[in-house]
Amino acid sequence: MTLGALAAALVAAGALAAVRRSAPPVRLIEPAPADAVVVQVDGEVVRPGLYRLAAGSRVADAVQAAGGMLPGADTQALNLARLLRDGDRVTVPPRASLDPTGPGAPVNINTADAARLETLPGIGPVLARRIVEYRNRHGPFQRLEDLLQVQGIGPRLLERLRPLVTVP
């Protein structure tokens, strides 16, 4: 047997032995428990959005992280003691009202004063004043999309306001 043939035989034998060895066992590793949860808070809160809270947080913690409930919120509609899970959505609904000018009723953007406009999510004193000034300068809003003409109101805010306001 030549030296080249011997070398080829040894390489083939080594390769065959490597194939015959069994692979190491597969070990599944459980993920460590998360120390935080991410939840979406929306509806009648001051600052709707996504919030990262400590694991073990409750609905009350999420509402507080979002700045608390607005005056028109239904404070009885949520179980504030419920534990949150990652990915939960907490929606604070408006309080039902038979009074069309009461909290929870759609806000007429053509008649509401600045204080009433401020009860809307995303509308603070500056935007409320701009809405009233725009209305006084240009007349009543003809359609909801006219709010886009007010400096500081963009498409995202308009979509958030759409179910909460009315233009008669």
PDB file of C-alpha atoms in Angstrom:
ATOM      1  CA  MET A   1       0.000   0.000   0.000  1.00  0.00           C
ATOM      2  CA  THR A   2       1.450   3.337  -0.955  1.00  0.00           C
ATOM      3  CA  LEU A   3       1.776   6.186   1.458  1.00  0.00           C
ATOM      4  CA  GLY A   4      -0.882   8.173  -0.403  1.00  0.00           C
ATOM      5  CA  ALA A   5      -3.361   5.307  -0.290  1.00  0.00           C
ATOM      6  CA  LEU A   6      -2.661   4.800   3.429  1.00  0.00           C
ATOM      7  CA  ALA A   7      -3.296   8.465   4.117  1.00  0.00           C
ATOM      8  CA  ALA A   8      -6.569   8.371   2.163  1.00  0.00           C
ATOM      9  CA  ALA A   9      -7.681   5.276   4.098  1.00  0.00           C
ATOM     10  CA  LEU A  10      -6.923   6.951   7.445  1.00  0.00           C
ATOM     11  CA  VAL A  11      -8.857  10.108   6.465  1.00  0.00           C
ATOM     12  CA  ALA A  12     -11.834   8.007   5.368  1.00  0.00           C
ATOM     13  CA  ALA A  13     -11.741   5.994   8.605  1.00  0.00           C
ATOM     14  CA  GLY A  14     -11.605   9.208  10.655  1.00  0.00           C
ATOM     15  CA  ALA A  15     -14.537  10.674   8.788  1.00  0.00           C
ATOM     16  CA  LEU A  16     -16.545   7.469   9.274  1.00  0.00           C
ATOM     17  CA  ALA A  17     -15.792   7.523  13.014  1.00  0.00           C
ATOM     18  CA  ALA A  18     -16.912  11.155  13.273  1.00  0.00           C
ATOM     19  CA  VAL A  19     -20.199  10.325  11.574  1.00  0.00           C
ATOM     20  CA  ARG A  20     -20.815   7.414  13.954  1.00  0.00           C
ATOM     21  CA  ARG A  21     -20.338   9.541  17.094  1.00  0.00           C
ATOM     22  CA  SER A  22     -23.658  10.570  18.561  1.00  0.00           C
ATOM     23  CA  ALA A  23     -24.503  14.246  18.759  1.00  0.00           C
ATOM     24  CA  PRO A  24     -24.615  15.752  22.219  1.00  0.00           C
ATOM     25  CA  PRO A  25     -28.099  15.761  23.798  1.00  0.00           C
ATOM     26  CA  VAL A  26     -30.263  18.818  23.120  1.00  0.00           C
ATOM     27  CA  ARG A  27     -30.956  20.866  26.236  1.00  0.00           C
ATOM     28  CA  LEU A  28     -33.934  23.191  26.352  1.00  0.00           C
ATOM     29  CA  ILE A  29     -33.374  26.256  28.455  1.00  0.00           C
ATOM     30  CA  GLU A  30     -36.424  27.960  29.895  1.00  0.00           C
ATOM     31  CA  PRO A  31     -36.324  31.730  29.593  1.00  0.00           C
ATOM     32  CA  ALA A  32     -35.802  33.570  32.847  1.00  0.00           C
ATOM     33  CA  PRO A  33     -38.935  35.203  34.206  1.00  0.00           C
ATOM     34  CA  ALA A  34     -39.250  38.747  32.878  1.00  0.00           C
ATOM     35  CA  ASP A  35     -38.661  41.489  35.392  1.00  0.00           C
ATOM     36  CA  ALA A  36     -40.889  43.849  33.392  1.00  0.00           C
ATOM     37  CA  VAL A  37     -44.086  43.896  31.350  1.00  0.00           C
ATOM     38  CA  VAL A  38     -44.998  46.199  28.477  1.00  0.00           C
ATOM     39  CA  VAL A  39     -48.633  47.271  28.331  1.00  0.00           C
ATOM     40  CA  GLN A  40     -50.713  49.615  26.193  1.00  0.00           C
ATOM     41  CA  VAL A  41     -52.827  52.154  28.063  1.00  0.00           C
ATOM     42  CA  ASP A  42     -55.457  54.149  26.176  1.00  0.00           C
ATOM     43  CA  GLY A  43     -58.882  55.694  26.424  1.00  0.00           C
ATOM     44  CA  GLU A  44     -59.652  58.294  29.064  1.00  0.00           C
ATOM     45  CA  VAL A  45     -56.093  58.781  30.386  1.00  0.00           C
ATOM     46  CA  VAL A  46     -53.799  61.803  30.251  1.00  0.00           C
ATOM     47  CA  ARG A  47     -50.997  60.210  28.178  1.00  0.00           C
ATOM     48  CA  PRO A  48     -52.087  57.120  26.207  1.00  0.00           C
ATOM     49  CA  GLY A  49     -49.218  54.947  25.029  1.00  0.00           C
ATOM     50  CA  LEU A  50     -46.948  51.983  25.721  1.00  0.00           C
ATOM     51  CA  TYR A  51     -45.516  51.631  29.212  1.00  0.00           C
ATOM     52  CA  ARG A  52     -42.836  49.345  30.661  1.00  0.00           C
ATOM     53  CA  LEU A  53     -43.741  48.441  34.236  1.00  0.00           C
ATOM     54  CA  ALA A  54     -42.234  46.115  36.816  1.00  0.00           C
ATOM     55  CA  ALA A  55     -43.441  42.517  36.765  1.00  0.00           C
ATOM     56  CA  GLY A  56     -46.241  42.149  39.296  1.00  0.00           C
ATOM     57  CA  SER A  57     -47.710  45.573  38.478  1.00  0.00           C
ATOM     58  CA  ARG A  58     -51.451  46.059  38.518  1.00  0.00           C
ATOM     59  CA  VAL A  59     -53.918  47.941  36.310  1.00  0.00           C
ATOM     60  CA  ALA A  60     -53.804  50.863  38.771  1.00  0.00           C
ATOM     61  CA  ASP A  61     -50.040  51.151  38.190  1.00  0.00           C
ATOM     62  CA  ALA A  62     -50.550  51.290  34.415  1.00  0.00           C
ATOM     63  CA  VAL A  63     -53.216  53.992  34.695  1.00  0.00           C
ATOM     64  CA  GLN A  64     -50.956  56.001  37.011  1.00  0.00           C
ATOM     65  CA  ALA A  65     -48.025  55.642  34.565  1.00  0.00           C
ATOM     66  CA  ALA A  66     -50.283  57.115  31.874  1.00  0.00           C
ATOM     67  CA  GLY A  67     -50.869  60.215  33.996  1.00  0.00           C
ATOM     68  CA  GLY A  68     -54.108  59.101  35.611  1.00  0.00           C
ATOM     69  CA  MET A  69     -57.701  59.135  34.433  1.00  0.00           C
ATOM     70  CA  LEU A  70     -59.316  62.107  32.739  1.00  0.00           C
ATOM     71  CA  PRO A  71     -62.353  63.722  34.381  1.00  0.00           C
ATOM     72  CA  GLY A  72     -64.693  61.938  31.934  1.00  0.00           C
ATOM     73  CA  ALA A  73     -63.374  58.441  32.772  1.00  0.00           C
ATOM     74  CA  ASP A  74     -65.576  55.677  34.139  1.00  0.00           C
ATOM     75  CA  THR A  75     -63.707  54.970  37.363  1.00  0.00           C
ATOM     76  CA  GLN A  76     -65.840  51.907  38.110  1.00  0.00           C
ATOM     77  CA  ALA A  77     -65.317  50.140  34.773  1.00  0.00           C
ATOM     78  CA  LEU A  78     -61.873  48.654  35.515  1.00  0.00           C
ATOM     79  CA  ASN A  79     -60.576  46.192  38.050  1.00  0.00           C
ATOM     80  CA  LEU A  80     -57.643  48.298  39.227  1.00  0.00           C
ATOM     81  CA  ALA A  81     -56.284  45.406  41.308  1.00  0.00           C
ATOM     82  CA  ARG A  82     -55.866  43.001  38.351  1.00  0.00           C
ATOM     83  CA  LEU A  83     -52.303  41.835  37.736  1.00  0.00           C
ATOM     84  CA  LEU A  84     -50.874  42.826  34.356  1.00  0.00           C
ATOM     85  CA  ARG A  85     -49.293  40.447  31.856  1.00  0.00           C
ATOM     86  CA  ASP A  86     -46.861  41.374  29.142  1.00  0.00           C
ATOM     87  CA  GLY A  87     -48.793  42.585  26.101  1.00  0.00           C
ATOM     88  CA  ASP A  88     -51.974  43.555  27.976  1.00  0.00           C
ATOM     89  CA  ARG A  89     -54.081  46.492  26.813  1.00  0.00           C
ATOM     90  CA  VAL A  90     -55.776  48.667  29.415  1.00  0.00           C
ATOM     91  CA  THR A  91     -58.568  50.828  28.009  1.00  0.00           C
ATOM     92  CA  VAL A  92     -60.178  53.348  30.332  1.00  0.00           C
ATOM     93  CA  PRO A  93     -63.684  53.929  28.927  1.00  0.00           C
ATOM     94  CA  PRO A  94     -65.608  57.195  29.121  1.00  0.00           C
ATOM     95  CA  ARG A  95     -68.362  57.511  31.658  1.00  0.00           C
ATOM     96  CA  ALA A  96     -71.815  57.040  30.116  1.00  0.00           C
ATOM     97  CA  SER A  97     -73.892  60.172  30.344  1.00  0.00           C
ATOM     98  CA  LEU A  98     -77.410  61.138  29.385  1.00  0.00           C
ATOM     99  CA  ASP A  99     -76.408  64.813  29.477  1.00  0.00           C
ATOM    100  CA  PRO A 100     -75.011  65.688  26.026  1.00  0.00           C
ATOM    101  CA  THR A 101     -72.671  68.244  27.615  1.00  0.00           C
ATOM    102  CA  GLY A 102     -71.532  65.888  30.367  1.00  0.00           C
ATOM    103  CA  PRO A 103     -68.240  64.024  30.677  1.00  0.00           C
ATOM    104  CA  GLY A 104     -68.017  61.095  28.303  1.00  0.00           C
ATOM    105  CA  ALA A 105     -70.324  62.648  25.701  1.00  0.00           C
ATOM    106  CA  PRO A 106     -68.727  63.693  22.402  1.00  0.00           C
ATOM    107  CA  VAL A 107     -67.304  67.208  22.603  1.00  0.00           C
ATOM    108  CA  ASN A 108     -68.728  69.673  20.095  1.00  0.00           C
ATOM    109  CA  ILE A 109     -65.578  71.396  18.837  1.00  0.00           C
ATOM    110  CA  ASN A 110     -67.633  74.368  17.599  1.00  0.00           C
ATOM    111  CA  THR A 111     -69.130  75.229  20.991  1.00  0.00           C
ATOM    112  CA  ALA A 112     -66.733  73.810  23.598  1.00  0.00           C
ATOM    113  CA  ASP A 113     -64.688  76.252  25.618  1.00  0.00           C
ATOM    114  CA  ALA A 114     -60.967  75.737  26.240  1.00  0.00           C
ATOM    115  CA  ALA A 115     -61.579  74.006  29.588  1.00  0.00           C
ATOM    116  CA  ARG A 116     -63.884  71.432  27.966  1.00  0.00           C
ATOM    117  CA  LEU A 117     -61.417  70.871  25.101  1.00  0.00           C
ATOM    118  CA  GLU A 118     -58.667  70.159  27.641  1.00  0.00           C
ATOM    119  CA  THR A 119     -60.581  67.091  28.827  1.00  0.00           C
ATOM    120  CA  LEU A 120     -59.696  65.437  25.507  1.00  0.00           C
ATOM    121  CA  PRO A 121     -56.598  63.212  25.351  1.00  0.00           C
ATOM    122  CA  GLY A 122     -53.645  65.004  23.821  1.00  0.00           C
ATOM    123  CA  ILE A 123     -55.249  68.456  24.165  1.00  0.00           C
ATOM    124  CA  GLY A 124     -53.615  70.654  26.762  1.00  0.00           C
ATOM    125  CA  PRO A 125     -54.085  74.360  27.457  1.00  0.00           C
ATOM    126  CA  VAL A 126     -52.026  75.484  24.433  1.00  0.00           C
ATOM    127  CA  LEU A 127     -53.871  73.341  21.859  1.00  0.00           C
ATOM    128  CA  ALA A 128     -57.246  74.130  23.429  1.00  0.00           C
ATOM    129  CA  ARG A 129     -56.493  77.848  23.109  1.00  0.00           C
ATOM    130  CA  ARG A 130     -55.368  77.369  19.469  1.00  0.00           C
ATOM    131  CA  ILE A 131     -58.610  75.520  18.617  1.00  0.00           C
ATOM    132  CA  VAL A 132     -60.733  78.310  20.104  1.00  0.00           C
ATOM    133  CA  GLU A 133     -58.620  81.003  18.377  1.00  0.00           C
ATOM    134  CA  TYR A 134     -58.837  79.207  15.016  1.00  0.00           C
ATOM    135  CA  ARG A 135     -62.614  78.866  15.376  1.00  0.00           C
ATOM    136  CA  ASN A 136     -62.951  82.545  16.300  1.00  0.00           C
ATOM    137  CA  ARG A 137     -60.769  83.636  13.362  1.00  0.00           C
ATOM    138  CA  HIS A 138     -62.141  81.294  10.641  1.00  0.00           C
ATOM    139  CA  GLY A 139     -65.626  80.427  11.833  1.00  0.00           C
ATOM    140  CA  PRO A 140     -67.047  77.062  12.872  1.00  0.00           C
ATOM    141  CA  PHE A 141     -65.382  73.841  11.776  1.00  0.00           C
ATOM    142  CA  GLN A 142     -67.273  72.331   8.850  1.00  0.00           C
ATOM    143  CA  ARG A 143     -65.839  68.825   9.260  1.00  0.00           C
ATOM    144  CA  LEU A 144     -63.591  67.068  11.727  1.00  0.00           C
ATOM    145  CA  GLU A 145     -60.632  67.059   9.308  1.00  0.00           C
ATOM    146  CA  ASP A 146     -60.571  70.884   9.561  1.00  0.00           C
ATOM    147  CA  LEU A 147     -58.842  70.380  12.922  1.00  0.00           C
ATOM    148  CA  LEU A 148     -55.700  69.555  10.914  1.00  0.00           C
ATOM    149  CA  GLN A 149     -55.495  73.312  10.132  1.00  0.00           C
ATOM    150  CA  VAL A 150     -54.806  74.005  13.832  1.00  0.00           C
ATOM    151  CA  GLN A 151     -51.077  74.134  14.546  1.00  0.00           C
ATOM    152  CA  GLY A 152     -50.080  71.128  16.652  1.00  0.00           C
ATOM    153  CA  ILE A 153     -52.851  68.779  15.491  1.00  0.00           C
ATOM    154  CA  GLY A 154     -51.671  66.099  13.107  1.00  0.00           C
ATOM    155  CA  PRO A 155     -53.223  62.955  11.642  1.00  0.00           C
ATOM    156  CA  ARG A 156     -52.381  60.758  14.667  1.00  0.00           C
ATOM    157  CA  LEU A 157     -53.985  63.126  17.161  1.00  0.00           C
ATOM    158  CA  LEU A 158     -56.978  63.592  14.868  1.00  0.00           C
ATOM    159  CA  GLU A 159     -57.538  59.816  14.798  1.00  0.00           C
ATOM    160  CA  ARG A 160     -57.341  59.704  18.613  1.00  0.00           C
ATOM    161  CA  LEU A 161     -59.910  62.503  18.843  1.00  0.00           C
ATOM    162  CA  ARG A 162     -62.274  61.193  16.140  1.00  0.00           C
ATOM    163  CA  PRO A 163     -64.500  59.079  18.465  1.00  0.00           C
ATOM    164  CA  LEU A 164     -64.517  61.772  21.143  1.00  0.00           C
ATOM    165  CA  VAL A 165     -65.521  64.901  19.240  1.00  0.00           C
ATOM    166  CA  THR A 166     -68.338  65.981  17.000  1.00  0.00           C
ATOM    167  CA  VAL A 167     -68.924  68.664  14.374  1.00  0.00           C
ATOM    168  CA  PRO A 168     -72.672  69.225  14.023  1.00  0.00           C
TER     169      PRO A 168
END
